[in-house]
Short mmCIF file of C-alpha atoms in Angstrom, two decimals:
data_model
loop_
_atom_site.label_atom_id
_atom_site.label_comp_id
_atom_site.label_asym_id
_atom_site.label_seq_id
_atom_site.Cartn_x
_atom_site.Cartn_y
_atom_site.Cartn_z
CA MET A 1 0.00 0.00 0.00
CA ALA A 2 1.44 3.38 -1.00
CA GLY A 3 2.16 5.87 1.77
CA LYS A 4 0.69 9.33 2.04
CA PRO A 5 1.96 12.00 -0.35
CA ILE A 6 4.57 14.21 1.29
CA LEU A 7 4.56 17.92 0.47
CA HIS A 8 7.81 19.88 0.73
CA TYR A 9 7.38 23.65 1.03
CA PHE A 10 7.52 26.57 3.44
CA ASN A 11 4.73 27.12 5.94
CA GLY A 12 2.49 29.23 3.72
CA ARG A 13 0.18 29.16 0.71
CA GLY A 14 2.27 30.02 -2.32
CA ARG A 15 2.12 27.58 -5.20
CA MET A 16 1.60 24.60 -2.90
CA GLU A 17 -1.86 25.71 -1.77
CA SER A 18 -3.63 24.59 -4.95
CA ILE A 19 -1.97 21.19 -4.52
CA ARG A 20 -3.27 20.99 -0.95
CA TRP A 21 -6.75 21.88 -2.19
CA LEU A 22 -6.70 19.20 -4.89
CA LEU A 23 -5.52 16.45 -2.56
CA ALA A 24 -7.98 17.47 0.15
CA ALA A 25 -10.91 17.53 -2.28
CA ALA A 26 -9.95 14.06 -3.52
CA GLY A 27 -10.03 12.84 0.08
CA VAL A 28 -6.31 12.09 0.09
CA GLU A 29 -4.50 12.51 3.39
CA PHE A 30 -1.04 13.99 3.06
CA GLU A 31 1.95 14.90 5.19
CA GLU A 32 3.94 18.11 5.04
CA LYS A 33 7.62 18.77 5.60
CA LEU A 34 7.68 22.54 6.07
CA PHE A 35 11.03 24.30 6.22
CA GLU A 36 11.41 27.42 8.32
CA THR A 37 14.98 28.47 7.50
CA HIS A 38 17.27 28.85 4.49
CA GLU A 39 19.48 26.11 5.94
CA GLU A 40 16.59 23.63 5.90
CA PHE A 41 15.86 24.53 2.28
CA GLU A 42 19.55 24.10 1.36
CA LYS A 43 19.56 20.69 3.03
CA LEU A 44 16.68 19.62 0.77
CA ILE A 45 18.60 20.85 -2.28
CA GLN A 46 21.79 19.07 -1.21
CA GLY A 47 19.81 15.84 -0.80
CA GLY A 48 19.67 15.58 -4.59
CA THR A 49 15.92 14.99 -4.88
CA LEU A 50 14.90 18.55 -5.73
CA MET A 51 15.02 18.88 -9.52
CA TYR A 52 15.75 22.46 -10.66
CA GLU A 53 16.45 23.29 -7.00
CA GLN A 54 12.95 24.69 -6.54
CA VAL A 55 9.75 23.90 -4.71
CA PRO A 56 6.97 22.85 -4.46
CA MET A 57 7.96 19.21 -4.46
CA VAL A 58 5.60 16.31 -3.77
CA GLU A 59 6.67 12.76 -2.98
CA ILE A 60 3.99 10.51 -4.46
CA ASP A 61 3.91 7.01 -5.97
CA GLY A 62 7.66 6.62 -5.57
CA MET A 63 8.39 9.87 -7.43
CA ASN A 64 9.60 13.31 -6.43
CA LEU A 65 7.40 15.60 -8.53
CA VAL A 66 8.26 19.26 -9.11
CA GLU A 67 6.74 22.04 -11.22
CA THR A 68 3.33 23.07 -9.90
CA ARG A 69 1.29 22.44 -13.06
CA ALA A 70 2.87 19.02 -13.58
CA ILE A 71 2.03 18.07 -10.00
CA LEU A 72 -1.55 19.29 -10.32
CA ARG A 73 -2.08 17.48 -13.62
CA TYR A 74 -0.69 14.24 -12.19
CA ILE A 75 -2.98 14.42 -9.16
CA ALA A 76 -6.00 15.39 -11.30
CA ALA A 77 -5.40 12.43 -13.64
CA LYS A 78 -4.74 10.02 -10.79
CA TYR A 79 -8.00 10.85 -9.04
CA GLY A 80 -10.16 11.42 -12.13
CA LEU A 81 -10.49 15.20 -11.92
CA ILE A 82 -10.96 17.09 -15.21
CA ASP A 83 -8.83 20.17 -15.90
CA MET A 84 -10.98 22.36 -18.19
CA TYR A 85 -11.07 26.10 -17.38
CA VAL A 86 -8.03 25.80 -15.13
CA GLU A 87 -5.54 27.95 -17.03
CA GLY A 88 -7.66 31.09 -16.79
CA LEU A 89 -8.07 30.54 -13.07
CA ARG A 90 -4.32 30.34 -12.70
CA ASP A 91 -3.97 33.89 -14.02
CA LEU A 92 -6.36 35.34 -11.43
CA SER A 93 -4.89 33.16 -8.68
CA ASP A 94 -1.39 34.48 -9.41
CA MET A 95 -2.57 38.08 -9.25
CA ILE A 96 -4.10 37.54 -5.82
CA MET A 97 -1.18 35.44 -4.57
CA TYR A 98 1.31 38.23 -5.31
CA PHE A 99 -0.94 41.03 -4.00
CA PRO A 100 0.32 40.94 -0.36
CA LEU A 101 3.81 41.62 -1.74
CA SER A 102 2.80 44.92 -3.31
CA LEU A 103 4.73 48.00 -2.34
CA PRO A 104 2.67 50.18 0.04
CA GLU A 105 2.27 52.93 -2.56
CA GLU A 106 1.06 50.41 -5.17
CA LYS A 107 -1.27 48.37 -2.99
CA GLU A 108 -4.47 50.31 -3.70
CA MET A 109 -3.77 50.35 -7.44
CA ASN A 110 -3.04 46.60 -7.51
CA LEU A 111 -6.15 45.78 -5.51
CA GLU A 112 -8.30 47.85 -7.86
CA TYR A 113 -6.76 46.08 -10.84
CA ILE A 114 -7.32 42.59 -9.37
CA LEU A 115 -10.95 43.31 -8.53
CA GLN A 116 -11.56 44.84 -11.95
CA ARG A 117 -10.14 41.79 -13.72
CA ALA A 118 -12.02 39.39 -11.45
CA THR A 119 -15.41 41.01 -11.93
CA MET A 120 -15.09 42.13 -15.56
CA ARG A 121 -13.06 39.36 -17.17
CA PHE A 122 -12.84 36.17 -15.14
CA PHE A 123 -16.00 35.71 -13.07
CA PRO A 124 -18.35 36.45 -15.99
CA VAL A 125 -16.79 33.49 -17.85
CA TYR A 126 -17.54 31.08 -15.01
CA GLU A 127 -20.99 32.55 -14.33
CA LYS A 128 -21.83 31.93 -18.01
CA ALA A 129 -20.31 28.43 -17.91
CA LEU A 130 -22.55 27.49 -14.98
CA ARG A 131 -25.60 29.00 -16.68
CA ASP A 132 -24.93 27.25 -20.01
CA HIS A 133 -24.10 23.91 -18.43
CA GLY A 134 -27.10 23.93 -16.11
CA GLN A 135 -25.45 21.52 -13.69
CA ASP A 136 -23.91 21.73 -10.24
CA PHE A 137 -20.40 21.67 -11.68
CA LEU A 138 -18.48 23.60 -14.34
CA VAL A 139 -18.16 20.55 -16.60
CA GLY A 140 -19.71 17.11 -16.57
CA SER A 141 -21.74 15.78 -13.69
CA GLN A 142 -19.05 15.38 -11.06
CA LEU A 143 -16.42 17.39 -9.22
CA SER A 144 -13.43 18.45 -11.33
CA TRP A 145 -10.10 20.15 -10.80
CA ALA A 146 -11.65 23.30 -12.28
CA ASP A 147 -14.40 23.32 -9.63
CA ILE A 148 -11.85 22.99 -6.86
CA GLN A 149 -9.61 25.75 -8.18
CA LEU A 150 -12.56 28.04 -8.85
CA LEU A 151 -13.67 27.74 -5.23
CA GLU A 152 -10.11 28.39 -4.05
CA VAL A 153 -9.89 31.54 -6.19
CA ILE A 154 -13.34 32.76 -5.13
CA LEU A 155 -12.34 32.51 -1.47
CA MET A 156 -9.04 34.28 -2.18
CA ALA A 157 -10.91 37.07 -3.99
CA GLU A 158 -13.33 37.41 -1.07
CA GLU A 159 -10.34 37.94 1.22
CA CYS A 160 -9.57 40.99 -0.94
CA LYS A 161 -13.19 42.16 -1.00
CA PRO A 162 -15.96 40.19 0.77
CA SER A 163 -18.66 41.42 -1.66
CA VAL A 164 -16.74 40.52 -4.83
CA LEU A 165 -19.41 38.00 -5.91
CA LEU A 166 -22.18 40.59 -5.82
CA GLY A 167 -23.81 40.35 -9.22
CA PHE A 168 -22.82 36.70 -9.75
CA PRO A 169 -25.69 34.68 -8.23
CA LEU A 170 -24.67 31.36 -9.80
CA LEU A 171 -21.14 31.69 -8.48
CA GLN A 172 -22.54 32.49 -5.04
CA GLU A 173 -24.60 29.28 -5.17
CA PHE A 174 -21.60 27.38 -6.54
CA LYS A 175 -19.43 28.53 -3.63
CA VAL A 176 -21.93 27.32 -1.05
CA ARG A 177 -22.56 24.03 -2.89
CA ILE A 178 -18.92 23.07 -3.42
CA SER A 179 -17.95 24.18 0.09
CA CYS A 180 -20.46 21.64 1.47
CA ILE A 181 -18.80 18.65 -0.20
CA PRO A 182 -17.54 16.67 2.85
CA THR A 183 -13.85 16.48 1.89
CA ILE A 184 -13.76 20.18 1.00
CA ASN A 185 -15.76 21.22 4.04
CA LYS A 186 -13.23 19.36 6.19
CA PHE A 187 -10.36 21.27 4.54
CA LEU A 188 -12.13 24.59 5.23
CA GLN A 189 -12.39 23.95 8.96
CA PRO A 190 -10.02 25.57 11.48
CA GLY A 191 -7.04 23.35 12.22
CA SER A 192 -6.83 21.86 8.73
CA GLN A 193 -3.71 21.98 6.55
CA ARG A 194 -5.09 24.97 4.65
CA LYS A 195 -2.78 27.94 5.04
CA PRO A 196 -3.71 31.58 5.86
CA PRO A 197 -2.91 34.56 3.61
CA LEU A 198 0.62 35.99 3.73
CA ASP A 199 1.20 38.59 6.42
CA GLU A 200 4.31 40.67 7.06
CA GLU A 201 5.85 38.04 9.35
CA SER A 202 5.26 35.32 6.75
CA ILE A 203 6.82 37.51 4.04
CA ARG A 204 9.88 38.04 6.23
CA LYS A 205 10.27 34.28 6.73
CA VAL A 206 9.88 33.53 3.02
CA LYS A 207 12.50 36.14 2.11
CA ASN A 208 14.87 34.59 4.65
CA ILE A 209 14.30 31.04 3.40
CA PHE A 210 14.82 31.78 -0.28
CA LYS A 211 17.28 34.67 0.16
CA PHE A 212 15.66 37.09 -2.24
CA GLU A 213 14.37 40.62 -2.11
CA ARG A 214 10.74 41.71 -2.20
CA GLY A 215 11.38 43.29 -5.61
CA ILE A 216 11.69 39.85 -7.23
CA PHE A 217 8.13 39.08 -6.16
CA LEU A 218 6.93 42.46 -7.36
CA LYS A 219 8.46 41.83 -10.77
CA ASN A 220 6.09 38.86 -11.10
CA MET A 221 3.11 41.06 -10.25
CA SER A 222 4.27 43.67 -12.77
CA THR A 223 4.57 41.02 -15.46
CA ILE A 224 1.03 39.78 -14.80
CA VAL A 225 -0.38 43.31 -14.94
CA ALA A 226 1.50 44.03 -18.16
CA GLU A 227 0.18 40.88 -19.84
CA TYR A 228 -3.45 41.46 -18.93
#
């Protein structure tokens, strides 16, 4: 019998959070090896299992998987979760993920941009998909990777603005419906392996672990804004 997947990352959301969501929704228990210092991260690199010397890394089925999208696709295929609509969700997810790293003078502008893109470009697509499909899920008649990631992104967007779904009644119903699925509801409870948003202390720890400056993160945000 295969052991539980083991997730290697720092103690925060980042790119590992979507992997946690997917495993949790599939009802798969997993372990986490969370590093708190740069030395612990270097030890993982020196161990020779970390391809490209970057995380996230997931130990699963005798493999050490890296590259977030490859990991997500492997898990989705393994547990029969479809991946339609996912790429668009990744764009919005990245915008929100990098938002806490905004410079103070750019924070209001970045928040306005994120909310504008969410409500004018992204959420209308998924509202229409639910209306056209006429089912409980985005595609097919069962839970998919897209459903899981859409709920994750909705909840992230609501952390930016609680009323962000105003004007999207089908997405509001979708959020409640998918949140009630037992495996997902369990993951949403306090004390689960779901991680909170980045705060200043978390940002300080991440910078210490990976030894980079805040500007590197902000360059990612600037790239996303420029592309969209």
